[in-house]
Short mmCIF file of C-alpha atoms and ligand atoms in Angstrom, two decimals:
data_model
loop_
_atom_site.label_atom_id
_atom_site.label_comp_id
_atom_site.label_asym_id
_atom_site.label_seq_id
_atom_site.Cartn_x
_atom_site.Cartn_y
_atom_site.Cartn_z
CA MET A 54 0.00 0.00 0.00
CA ALA A 55 2.73 2.40 0.98
CA ALA A 56 4.54 1.42 -2.19
CA LEU A 57 1.52 2.12 -4.38
CA PHE A 58 0.43 5.41 -2.89
CA MET A 59 3.30 7.21 -1.21
CA PRO A 60 5.25 8.59 -4.18
CA ALA A 61 2.12 10.21 -5.61
CA PHE A 62 1.09 11.59 -2.21
CA ILE A 63 4.48 13.14 -1.77
CA VAL A 64 4.39 14.73 -5.20
CA VAL A 65 0.98 16.18 -4.42
CA THR A 66 1.73 17.63 -1.01
CA GLY A 67 5.34 18.53 -1.74
CA LEU A 68 5.05 20.04 -5.20
CA VAL A 69 1.49 20.43 -6.37
CA VAL A 70 0.05 21.98 -3.23
CA PRO A 71 2.71 24.61 -2.53
CA PHE A 72 3.59 25.46 -6.13
CA THR A 73 0.45 25.37 -8.21
CA THR A 74 -1.99 28.03 -7.25
CA GLY A 75 -5.03 29.46 -8.88
CA GLY A 76 -3.89 32.83 -7.61
CA ASP A 77 -6.55 32.93 -4.95
CA ALA A 78 -5.44 31.28 -1.73
CA ASP A 79 -8.96 30.86 -0.38
CA LEU A 80 -10.07 29.17 -3.56
CA ASP A 81 -7.06 26.82 -3.36
CA TYR A 82 -8.07 25.89 0.13
CA GLU A 83 -11.65 25.31 -0.92
CA ARG A 84 -10.57 22.96 -3.66
CA ALA A 85 -8.13 21.00 -1.52
CA HIS A 86 -10.70 20.75 1.23
CA GLN A 87 -13.28 19.55 -1.23
CA VAL A 88 -11.05 16.82 -2.60
CA VAL A 89 -9.95 15.52 0.78
CA THR A 90 -13.39 15.48 2.36
CA TRP A 91 -14.94 13.43 -0.40
CA TRP A 92 -15.74 10.18 1.43
CA PRO A 93 -13.97 7.73 -0.86
CA VAL A 94 -10.80 9.85 -0.51
CA ARG A 95 -11.10 9.91 3.27
CA ILE A 96 -11.47 6.15 3.40
CA VAL A 97 -8.55 5.52 1.06
CA LEU A 98 -6.40 7.94 3.05
CA PHE A 99 -7.28 6.20 6.26
CA VAL A 100 -6.57 2.70 4.97
CA VAL A 101 -3.28 3.77 3.42
CA VAL A 102 -2.14 5.59 6.55
CA PHE A 103 -3.16 2.73 8.81
CA LEU A 104 -1.45 -0.02 6.82
CA SER A 105 1.65 2.03 6.03
CA LEU A 106 2.13 3.06 9.65
CA PHE A 107 2.15 -0.51 10.89
CA HIS A 108 4.34 -1.58 8.01
CA CYS A 109 6.84 1.16 8.87
CA ALA A 110 6.68 0.47 12.60
CA HIS A 111 7.44 -3.19 12.00
CA ARG A 112 10.37 -2.42 9.74
CA ILE A 113 11.80 0.30 11.96
CA ARG A 114 11.65 -2.06 14.89
CA HIS A 115 13.53 -4.69 12.94
CA ILE A 116 16.14 -2.20 11.73
CA LEU A 117 16.83 -1.24 15.32
CA MET A 118 17.07 -4.90 16.28
CA ASP A 119 19.49 -5.49 13.40
CA LEU A 120 21.55 -2.52 14.50
CA GLY A 121 22.11 -4.17 17.86
CA LEU A 122 19.10 -3.45 20.06
CA ARG A 123 17.82 -7.00 19.96
CA ALA A 124 18.13 -7.28 23.74
CA VAL A 125 15.31 -4.77 24.17
CA SER A 126 13.15 -6.03 21.31
CA THR A 127 10.04 -6.17 23.48
CA VAL A 128 10.45 -2.54 24.47
CA LEU A 129 10.92 -1.67 20.82
CA ALA A 130 7.80 -3.62 19.93
CA VAL A 131 5.70 -1.75 22.47
CA PHE A 132 7.17 1.55 21.35
CA CYS A 133 6.85 1.05 17.59
CA TYR A 134 3.47 -0.63 17.45
CA SER A 135 1.84 1.69 19.96
CA GLY A 136 3.27 4.58 17.95
CA ALA A 137 1.59 3.17 14.87
CA ALA A 138 -1.63 2.64 16.81
CA ALA A 139 -1.53 6.24 18.07
CA GLY A 140 -0.99 7.44 14.50
CA THR A 141 -3.97 5.40 13.36
CA VAL A 142 -6.19 6.90 16.04
CA ALA A 143 -4.94 10.35 15.10
CA ALA A 144 -5.76 9.65 11.47
CA LEU A 145 -9.25 8.56 12.45
CA PHE A 146 -9.72 11.77 14.40
CA VAL A 147 -8.25 14.07 11.79
CA LEU A 148 -10.09 12.53 8.88
CA GLY A 149 -13.31 12.30 10.81
CA THR A 150 -13.34 15.96 11.84
CA LEU A 151 -12.26 17.53 8.56
CA MET B 124 53.71 -25.62 -14.63
CA ALA B 125 54.09 -29.04 -13.14
CA ASP B 126 53.86 -27.95 -9.54
CA ARG B 127 51.47 -25.08 -9.22
CA ARG B 128 50.02 -24.75 -5.77
CA ILE B 129 47.28 -22.79 -4.07
CA THR B 130 46.96 -21.96 -0.38
CA LEU B 131 43.96 -23.10 1.59
CA GLU B 132 43.46 -21.32 4.89
CA VAL B 133 41.47 -23.85 6.86
CA PHE B 134 39.57 -23.32 10.08
CA ARG B 135 40.65 -25.78 12.78
CA TYR B 136 38.93 -26.52 16.05
CA ARG B 137 39.09 -29.53 18.34
CA PRO B 138 36.54 -29.76 21.13
CA ASP B 139 38.79 -31.96 23.26
CA GLY B 140 41.94 -29.86 23.07
CA ASP B 141 42.55 -26.64 24.93
CA GLY B 142 43.72 -24.34 22.16
CA GLU B 143 41.45 -21.79 20.55
CA ALA B 144 40.09 -22.14 17.06
CA THR B 145 42.89 -21.47 14.61
CA ILE B 146 43.47 -21.00 10.92
CA GLN B 147 45.92 -23.43 9.38
CA ASP B 148 47.48 -22.91 5.96
CA TYR B 149 48.00 -25.77 3.52
CA ARG B 150 49.75 -25.62 0.17
CA VAL B 151 47.65 -27.76 -2.12
CA PRO B 152 48.39 -28.83 -5.69
CA TYR B 153 46.46 -26.67 -8.13
CA HIS B 154 44.42 -28.29 -10.88
CA GLU B 155 42.01 -26.43 -13.08
CA HIS B 156 39.27 -29.00 -12.65
CA TRP B 157 39.60 -29.30 -8.88
CA VAL B 158 36.93 -28.03 -6.56
CA VAL B 159 37.55 -26.93 -2.97
CA LEU B 160 36.36 -30.33 -1.75
CA ASP B 161 39.06 -32.04 -3.85
CA ALA B 162 41.64 -29.84 -2.19
CA LEU B 163 40.32 -30.73 1.27
CA ASN B 164 40.45 -34.42 0.41
CA TRP B 165 44.03 -33.98 -0.80
CA ILE B 166 44.92 -32.41 2.55
CA LYS B 167 43.27 -35.25 4.43
CA ASP B 168 45.05 -37.91 2.34
CA HIS B 169 48.49 -36.34 1.97
CA ALA B 170 49.09 -33.55 4.44
CA ASP B 171 47.04 -33.84 7.59
CA GLY B 172 44.81 -36.78 8.37
CA THR B 173 43.35 -35.07 11.41
CA LEU B 174 41.27 -32.60 9.39
CA SER B 175 37.54 -33.30 9.73
CA PHE B 176 34.83 -32.34 7.26
CA ARG B 177 31.64 -33.81 5.80
CA TRP B 178 31.04 -34.80 2.22
CA SER B 179 29.47 -37.55 0.24
CA CYS B 180 28.19 -37.24 -3.30
CA ARG B 181 30.64 -34.72 -4.81
CA MET B 182 27.94 -33.59 -7.21
CA GLY B 183 25.73 -31.14 -5.40
CA VAL B 184 23.04 -33.61 -4.47
CA CYS B 185 23.58 -34.72 -0.90
CA GLY B 186 23.97 -31.32 0.69
CA SER B 187 26.61 -32.35 3.19
CA CYS B 188 29.65 -30.38 2.02
CA GLY B 189 28.43 -26.84 2.79
CA MET B 190 31.11 -24.52 4.20
CA MET B 191 32.03 -20.87 4.18
CA VAL B 192 34.35 -20.24 1.23
CA ASN B 193 35.90 -16.80 1.56
CA GLY B 194 33.00 -15.87 3.78
CA GLU B 195 30.23 -17.07 1.47
CA PRO B 196 28.21 -20.19 2.20
CA ARG B 197 28.86 -22.61 -0.68
CA LEU B 198 28.77 -26.30 -1.53
CA THR B 199 32.49 -27.03 -1.60
CA CYS B 200 31.98 -29.69 -4.26
CA ALA B 201 30.70 -26.96 -6.56
CA VAL B 202 33.35 -24.27 -6.05
CA PHE B 203 36.33 -24.44 -8.41
CA LEU B 204 39.83 -23.54 -7.31
CA LYS B 205 40.35 -21.79 -10.62
CA ASP B 206 37.89 -19.10 -9.65
CA TYR B 207 40.25 -18.00 -6.88
CA TYR B 208 43.71 -18.99 -8.07
CA PRO B 209 46.29 -17.69 -7.33
CA SER B 210 44.76 -16.00 -4.29
CA PRO B 211 44.40 -18.10 -1.17
CA ILE B 212 41.02 -19.56 -0.29
CA ARG B 213 39.69 -19.44 3.23
CA VAL B 214 37.52 -22.37 4.25
CA GLU B 215 35.48 -22.19 7.44
CA PRO B 216 32.54 -24.11 8.89
CA LEU B 217 29.05 -22.75 8.15
CA ILE B 218 28.32 -19.79 10.34
CA ASN B 219 25.27 -19.71 12.65
CA PHE B 220 25.90 -23.32 13.65
CA PRO B 221 27.87 -24.70 16.61
CA VAL B 222 31.17 -26.18 15.42
CA GLU B 223 31.74 -29.78 16.48
CA ARG B 224 35.24 -30.07 15.09
CA ASP B 225 37.15 -28.30 12.32
CA LEU B 226 34.70 -27.87 9.44
CA VAL B 227 31.96 -30.07 10.91
CA ILE B 228 28.95 -28.29 12.35
CA SER B 229 26.19 -29.64 14.53
CA MET B 230 22.91 -30.06 12.69
CA ASP B 231 20.79 -31.22 15.65
CA ASP B 232 19.02 -27.90 15.92
CA PHE B 233 18.32 -27.79 12.23
CA LEU B 234 16.84 -31.28 12.20
CA ALA B 235 14.61 -30.42 15.15
CA LYS B 236 13.36 -27.37 13.25
CA LEU B 237 12.54 -29.47 10.22
CA GLN B 238 10.56 -31.84 12.44
CA ALA B 239 8.70 -28.97 14.08
CA VAL B 240 6.80 -28.09 10.90
CA LYS B 241 5.37 -31.62 10.47
CA PRO B 242 6.82 -32.16 7.03
CA TRP B 243 4.55 -34.96 5.92
CA LEU B 244 1.11 -35.23 4.35
CA ILE B 245 -1.51 -34.62 7.01
CA ARG B 246 -5.01 -35.89 6.24
CA ASP B 247 -8.25 -35.45 8.11
CA ASP B 248 -9.40 -38.89 7.04
CA GLU B 249 -6.98 -41.49 8.30
CA GLU B 250 -7.75 -44.16 5.70
CA PRO B 251 -5.46 -43.86 2.69
CA PRO B 252 -7.28 -44.14 -0.63
CA GLU B 253 -7.22 -47.16 -2.88
CA GLY B 254 -3.91 -46.88 -4.64
CA GLU B 255 -2.50 -43.39 -4.47
CA TYR B 256 -3.57 -39.77 -4.11
CA ARG B 257 -3.87 -38.36 -7.57
CA GLN B 258 -2.46 -35.00 -8.53
CA THR B 259 -2.45 -33.01 -11.74
CA PRO B 260 0.76 -31.57 -13.16
CA SER B 261 -0.33 -28.06 -12.25
CA GLN B 262 -1.03 -29.10 -8.67
CA LEU B 263 2.46 -30.56 -8.58
CA ALA B 264 3.89 -27.36 -10.02
CA GLN B 265 2.43 -25.40 -7.09
CA TYR B 266 4.96 -26.75 -4.64
CA LYS B 267 7.61 -28.50 -6.73
CA GLN B 268 10.19 -25.76 -6.42
CA PHE B 269 9.98 -25.84 -2.63
CA SER B 270 10.44 -29.60 -2.57
CA MET B 271 13.88 -29.46 -4.20
CA CYS B 272 15.71 -28.66 -0.96
CA ILE B 273 18.72 -30.85 -0.15
CA ASN B 274 19.09 -29.65 3.45
CA CYS B 275 22.51 -28.20 2.84
CA MET B 276 21.86 -25.42 5.40
CA LEU B 277 23.60 -22.77 3.28
CA CYS B 278 20.53 -20.60 3.66
CA TYR B 279 20.91 -20.64 7.44
CA ALA B 280 24.51 -19.55 7.11
CA ALA B 281 23.42 -16.63 4.89
CA CYS B 282 20.76 -15.38 7.28
CA PRO B 283 21.69 -12.43 9.52
CA GLU B 284 18.57 -12.82 11.66
CA ILE B 285 19.10 -16.36 12.91
CA ASP B 286 21.87 -15.47 15.32
CA GLY B 287 19.59 -13.11 17.23
CA ILE B 288 16.61 -15.48 17.33
CA PRO B 289 18.02 -18.86 18.35
CA ASP B 290 14.67 -20.58 17.91
CA PHE B 291 14.02 -19.05 14.50
CA LEU B 292 12.71 -21.82 12.27
CA GLY B 293 14.75 -20.45 9.41
CA PRO B 294 14.50 -20.54 5.63
CA ALA B 295 14.64 -24.24 4.72
CA ALA B 296 12.19 -25.33 7.45
CA ILE B 297 9.67 -22.63 6.52
CA ALA B 298 10.04 -23.45 2.84
CA LEU B 299 9.42 -27.09 3.72
CA ALA B 300 6.29 -26.22 5.72
CA HIS B 301 5.08 -24.09 2.82
CA ARG B 302 5.76 -26.93 0.42
CA TYR B 303 3.33 -29.17 2.35
CA ASN B 304 0.79 -26.38 2.77
CA LEU B 305 0.75 -25.94 -1.00
CA ASP B 306 0.34 -29.65 -1.67
CA SER B 307 -3.16 -30.45 -2.89
CA ARG B 308 -3.09 -33.76 -1.01
CA ASP B 309 -2.34 -32.11 2.33
CA GLN B 310 -4.88 -30.85 4.87
CA GLY B 311 -2.53 -29.91 7.70
CA GLN B 312 -2.13 -26.16 7.23
CA SER B 313 -3.87 -25.30 10.50
CA GLN B 314 -1.68 -27.75 12.40
CA ARG B 315 1.44 -26.09 11.03
CA GLN B 316 0.20 -22.57 11.60
CA GLU B 317 1.28 -22.45 15.22
CA ALA B 318 4.89 -23.30 14.47
CA LEU B 319 4.84 -21.07 11.42
CA GLY B 320 3.06 -17.93 12.58
CA GLY B 321 5.17 -16.26 15.24
CA GLU B 322 8.19 -14.06 15.73
CA GLU B 323 10.30 -17.18 15.77
CA ALA B 324 9.07 -18.15 12.34
CA VAL B 325 7.80 -16.05 9.45
CA TRP B 326 7.66 -12.76 11.39
CA GLY B 327 11.30 -13.06 12.40
CA CYS B 328 12.18 -12.75 8.74
CA THR B 329 12.98 -9.28 7.39
CA PHE B 330 13.30 -10.42 3.77
CA VAL B 331 17.01 -9.86 3.42
CA GLY B 332 16.78 -12.40 0.63
CA GLU B 333 20.26 -13.85 0.94
CA CYS B 334 18.94 -17.35 1.65
CA THR B 335 17.51 -17.39 -1.84
CA ALA B 336 20.70 -15.94 -3.28
CA VAL B 337 22.91 -18.70 -1.88
CA CYS B 338 20.56 -21.67 -2.38
CA PRO B 339 22.18 -24.12 -4.79
CA LYS B 340 18.83 -25.66 -5.74
CA ASN B 341 16.81 -22.51 -6.53
CA VAL B 342 14.36 -23.33 -3.80
CA ASP B 343 13.71 -19.62 -3.12
CA PRO B 344 13.16 -19.97 0.61
CA ALA B 345 12.79 -16.19 0.95
CA GLY B 346 9.85 -16.27 -1.44
CA ALA B 347 8.34 -19.17 0.50
CA ILE B 348 8.58 -17.21 3.74
CA GLN B 349 6.88 -14.14 2.27
CA GLN B 350 4.13 -16.30 0.80
CA ALA B 351 3.75 -17.91 4.20
CA LYS B 352 3.47 -14.43 5.73
CA VAL B 353 0.63 -13.63 3.35
CA ALA B 354 -1.08 -16.92 4.20
CA SER B 355 -0.55 -16.34 7.90
CA THR B 356 -1.98 -12.81 7.70
CA LYS B 357 -5.05 -14.08 5.85
CA ASP B 358 -5.45 -16.73 8.50
CA TRP B 359 -5.26 -14.10 11.23
CA TYR B 360 -7.87 -11.84 9.62
CA ARG B 361 -10.11 -14.81 9.07
CA HIS B 362 -9.85 -15.53 12.78
CA VAL B 363 -10.56 -11.98 13.84
CA LEU B 364 -13.32 -11.24 11.36
CA LEU B 365 -14.95 -14.66 11.26
CA PRO B 366 -14.21 -16.20 14.64
CA TRP B 367 -17.12 -18.58 14.26
CA GLY B 368 -15.94 -19.84 10.87
CA LYS B 369 -14.08 -23.04 10.28
CA ARG B 370 -10.44 -22.19 9.91
CA MET C 180 36.83 -30.68 26.90
CA ARG C 181 35.25 -27.53 25.56
CA GLY C 182 32.42 -28.95 23.50
CA PRO C 183 31.00 -27.36 20.37
CA LEU C 184 32.15 -23.85 19.51
CA ARG C 185 29.62 -21.09 18.98
CA ARG C 186 30.49 -18.73 16.20
CA PRO C 187 28.19 -15.71 16.24
CA PHE C 188 27.20 -13.87 13.10
CA PRO C 189 29.20 -10.63 12.86
CA ARG C 190 27.34 -7.84 14.62
CA ASP C 191 28.13 -5.42 11.82
CA TRP C 192 26.92 -7.73 9.06
CA PHE C 193 24.82 -5.01 7.42
CA VAL C 194 27.90 -3.13 6.26
CA ARG C 195 29.86 -6.18 5.23
CA LYS C 196 28.44 -7.05 1.86
CA GLY C 197 26.74 -5.23 -0.99
CA ALA C 198 23.56 -7.26 -0.73
CA TYR C 199 23.30 -6.67 3.00
CA ARG C 200 23.95 -2.95 2.57
CA ARG C 201 21.26 -2.67 -0.10
CA PHE C 202 18.88 -4.45 2.25
CA MET C 203 19.57 -1.90 4.97
CA VAL C 204 19.03 1.03 2.63
CA ARG C 205 15.76 -0.52 1.48
CA GLU C 206 14.58 -0.90 5.05
CA MET C 207 15.76 2.58 6.06
CA THR C 208 13.39 4.11 3.52
CA SER C 209 10.56 3.16 5.86
CA VAL C 210 11.86 5.76 8.33
CA PHE C 211 11.26 8.48 5.74
CA ILE C 212 7.88 7.10 4.85
CA GLY C 213 6.89 6.98 8.50
CA GLY C 214 8.06 10.57 8.93
CA TYR C 215 6.14 11.63 5.87
CA ILE C 216 2.93 10.04 7.16
CA VAL C 217 3.24 12.12 10.31
CA PHE C 218 3.58 15.20 8.13
CA LEU C 219 0.58 14.13 6.08
CA LEU C 220 -1.51 13.90 9.24
CA VAL C 221 -0.37 17.37 10.30
CA TRP C 222 -1.30 18.70 6.88
CA LEU C 223 -4.77 17.20 7.13
CA TYR C 224 -5.12 18.50 10.67
CA ARG C 225 -4.26 22.02 9.59
CA MET C 226 -6.77 21.77 6.82
CA GLY C 227 -9.41 20.87 9.37
CA GLN C 228 -8.53 24.00 11.34
CA GLY C 229 -9.55 26.32 8.54
CA PRO C 230 -8.03 28.41 5.73
CA GLU C 231 -5.67 30.60 7.81
CA GLN C 232 -3.92 27.74 9.55
CA TYR C 233 -3.76 25.78 6.33
CA GLN C 234 -2.32 28.62 4.31
CA ALA C 235 0.35 29.24 6.93
CA LEU C 236 1.45 25.64 6.55
CA VAL C 237 1.41 25.82 2.75
CA GLU C 238 3.50 28.98 3.01
CA ALA C 239 6.00 27.14 5.19
CA MET C 240 6.11 24.30 2.69
CA ARG C 241 7.55 26.62 0.06
CA HIS C 242 10.67 26.99 2.13
CA PRO C 243 13.66 25.36 0.38
CA LEU C 244 14.29 23.16 3.39
CA ALA C 245 10.74 21.83 3.31
CA VAL C 246 11.05 21.18 -0.41
CA ALA C 247 14.36 19.41 0.13
CA LEU C 248 12.81 17.21 2.80
CA HIS C 249 9.96 16.39 0.48
CA MET C 250 12.35 15.50 -2.30
CA LEU C 251 14.29 13.27 0.07
CA ALA C 252 11.10 11.55 1.12
CA LEU C 253 10.12 11.20 -2.52
CA ALA C 254 13.45 9.57 -3.39
CA ALA C 255 13.08 7.18 -0.47
CA ALA C 256 9.51 6.35 -1.42
CA MET C 257 10.46 5.72 -5.05
CA TYR C 258 13.28 3.41 -3.95
CA HIS C 259 10.92 1.66 -1.60
CA SER C 260 8.28 1.21 -4.29
CA ILE C 261 10.68 -0.01 -6.94
CA THR C 262 12.46 -2.52 -4.70
CA TRP C 263 9.12 -3.70 -3.41
CA PHE C 264 7.62 -4.24 -6.87
CA ASN C 265 10.73 -6.08 -7.96
CA LEU C 266 10.15 -8.48 -5.08
CA THR C 267 6.45 -9.09 -5.77
CA PRO C 268 7.08 -12.11 -8.03
CA ALA C 269 8.62 -13.93 -5.05
CA VAL C 270 5.77 -12.95 -2.75
CA MET C 271 2.88 -13.51 -5.15
CA PRO C 272 3.87 -15.90 -7.88
CA LEU C 273 1.34 -16.18 -10.68
CA ARG C 274 0.80 -19.35 -12.62
CA ILE C 275 -0.99 -20.40 -15.72
CA GLY C 276 -1.48 -24.11 -15.31
CA GLU C 277 1.93 -25.62 -14.74
CA ASP C 278 3.96 -22.63 -15.75
CA ARG C 279 5.00 -19.82 -13.55
CA LEU C 280 4.74 -16.48 -15.29
CA PRO C 281 8.12 -14.81 -15.79
CA ASN C 282 9.16 -12.48 -12.99
CA VAL C 283 9.10 -9.36 -15.16
CA VAL C 284 5.53 -10.03 -16.19
CA VAL C 285 4.43 -10.45 -12.58
CA ALA C 286 6.34 -7.37 -11.44
CA ILE C 287 4.67 -5.32 -14.16
CA THR C 288 1.12 -6.62 -13.77
CA MET C 289 1.10 -6.83 -10.00
CA GLY C 290 3.37 -3.89 -9.27
CA TYR C 291 4.20 -1.29 -11.87
CA LEU C 292 0.86 -1.13 -13.68
CA PRO C 293 -1.24 -0.68 -10.52
CA TRP C 294 1.35 1.83 -9.34
CA MET C 295 1.01 3.84 -12.54
CA ALA C 296 -2.77 3.59 -12.35
CA VAL C 297 -2.95 4.74 -8.74
CA SER C 298 -0.43 7.54 -9.21
CA GLY C 299 -2.13 8.64 -12.41
CA ALA C 300 -5.54 8.66 -10.76
CA ILE C 301 -4.29 10.70 -7.81
CA LEU C 302 -2.50 13.26 -9.94
CA TRP C 303 -5.40 13.52 -12.34
CA GLY C 304 -7.86 13.94 -9.51
CA VAL C 305 -5.76 16.71 -8.00
CA LEU C 306 -4.71 18.61 -11.10
CA ARG C 307 -8.00 18.38 -12.94
S1 SF4 D 682 16.59 -24.16 0.90
FE1 SF4 D 682 18.37 -24.25 -0.50
S2 SF4 D 682 20.07 -23.41 0.71
FE2 SF4 D 682 18.45 -23.92 2.17
S3 SF4 D 682 18.93 -26.01 2.87
FE3 SF4 D 682 17.51 -26.22 1.13
S4 SF4 D 682 18.81 -26.46 -0.68
FE4 SF4 D 682 20.12 -25.67 0.98
S1 FES D 683 29.34 -33.53 -1.49
FE1 FES D 683 27.20 -33.80 -1.81
S2 FES D 683 26.56 -31.75 -2.16
FE2 FES D 683 28.71 -31.53 -2.06
#
């Protein structure tokens, strides 16, 4: 999921959003807001964020274990996966209250 | 020309002595068609009869001659001296395994791991059919690749994760479990799931992929593990979403 | 009598060999992706707060440093995507009868084509 969506997301938020403008900042906001609050977009965003966060948490944990922190792998697990869970809850909140 | 030689730096260790593990150099006759195993046999026959190592078939079938050759896990009957000559060749026992003596490693752990995945056809109905279970060529093709393993353990010596997870099932055992799970005649997937599902099995794997790179039989254990991860994830979701369903 | 000798795998294995180093780089990209997701959530949060807050953030995103970070994240994400799609044939082999489809075909149909489709759809939806 991360692999499919991330590059395009980054292009959009990193290049399209800051550097293409219709000249009217309020109108830009309106349009962006409109796109993001469309329900299918919200759902896709949520699923992508949720899956990618856990994917990243798992990999980061394993990188740290590979780099020599294997002794504290349980601590890392708690830390990484609860971080991902917190991010997922945050995504739920943010997307739900847009 | 007549007397070209090549140096083999050989790992020596005797469990009953008191010295540390050492590296011993041997000057071995160089022949273009010799493999590292030929050189080891020459040492054993002509230079030092105390050197211990395993071998049998000399043709990449039995899987007993695996060693580290210049740091890479290889079948020594399949590595030619000419690919290294005139540089010296370092020969060590497979890493990630306890060394019994010289180049001989202990495979007890490995065999126990193979056993742990129940590598046989499991059927719900005990009675075997009249004759044999029938299988189409495409059903055979599903798992054939994963059944080619010769238990040479090179994949274990290529895996950087095993050392940190002593009970990690490891590539060949997971590939073997997957081979039976993919077999149309088998019904034992749920019985293997427990051994296969945890941090000490598929989720201990980070997909480094070196097991597949070193496998002399193209078994692709790394692929098998990832496929087993997918299967295991599906199994988990099925449990969570359909707890009442038959697994 | 000392018994069998344990020989641990070198602790610094991930710098020892090209294949191991490439593995580490591949895995490290997930740090950037994780960081980017946090940013994405902030961006969405700001949007929820209304036009002023949002425009302040967009203003900040024009800063060269922000752009550089984005480009870094983009490079990491591209590397992540490409390595991942190249591995899909091992993870999801496709067969027609007895024959396994060639790896390139699987990588393209299961990886690159959906990637193009998704990216195209997103960019089209945004730029339209
Ligand atoms: S999977 Fe390959 S490398 Fe591993 S034990 Fe079997 S034949 Fe050897
Ligand atoms: S001696 Fe049998 S595989 Fe090398």
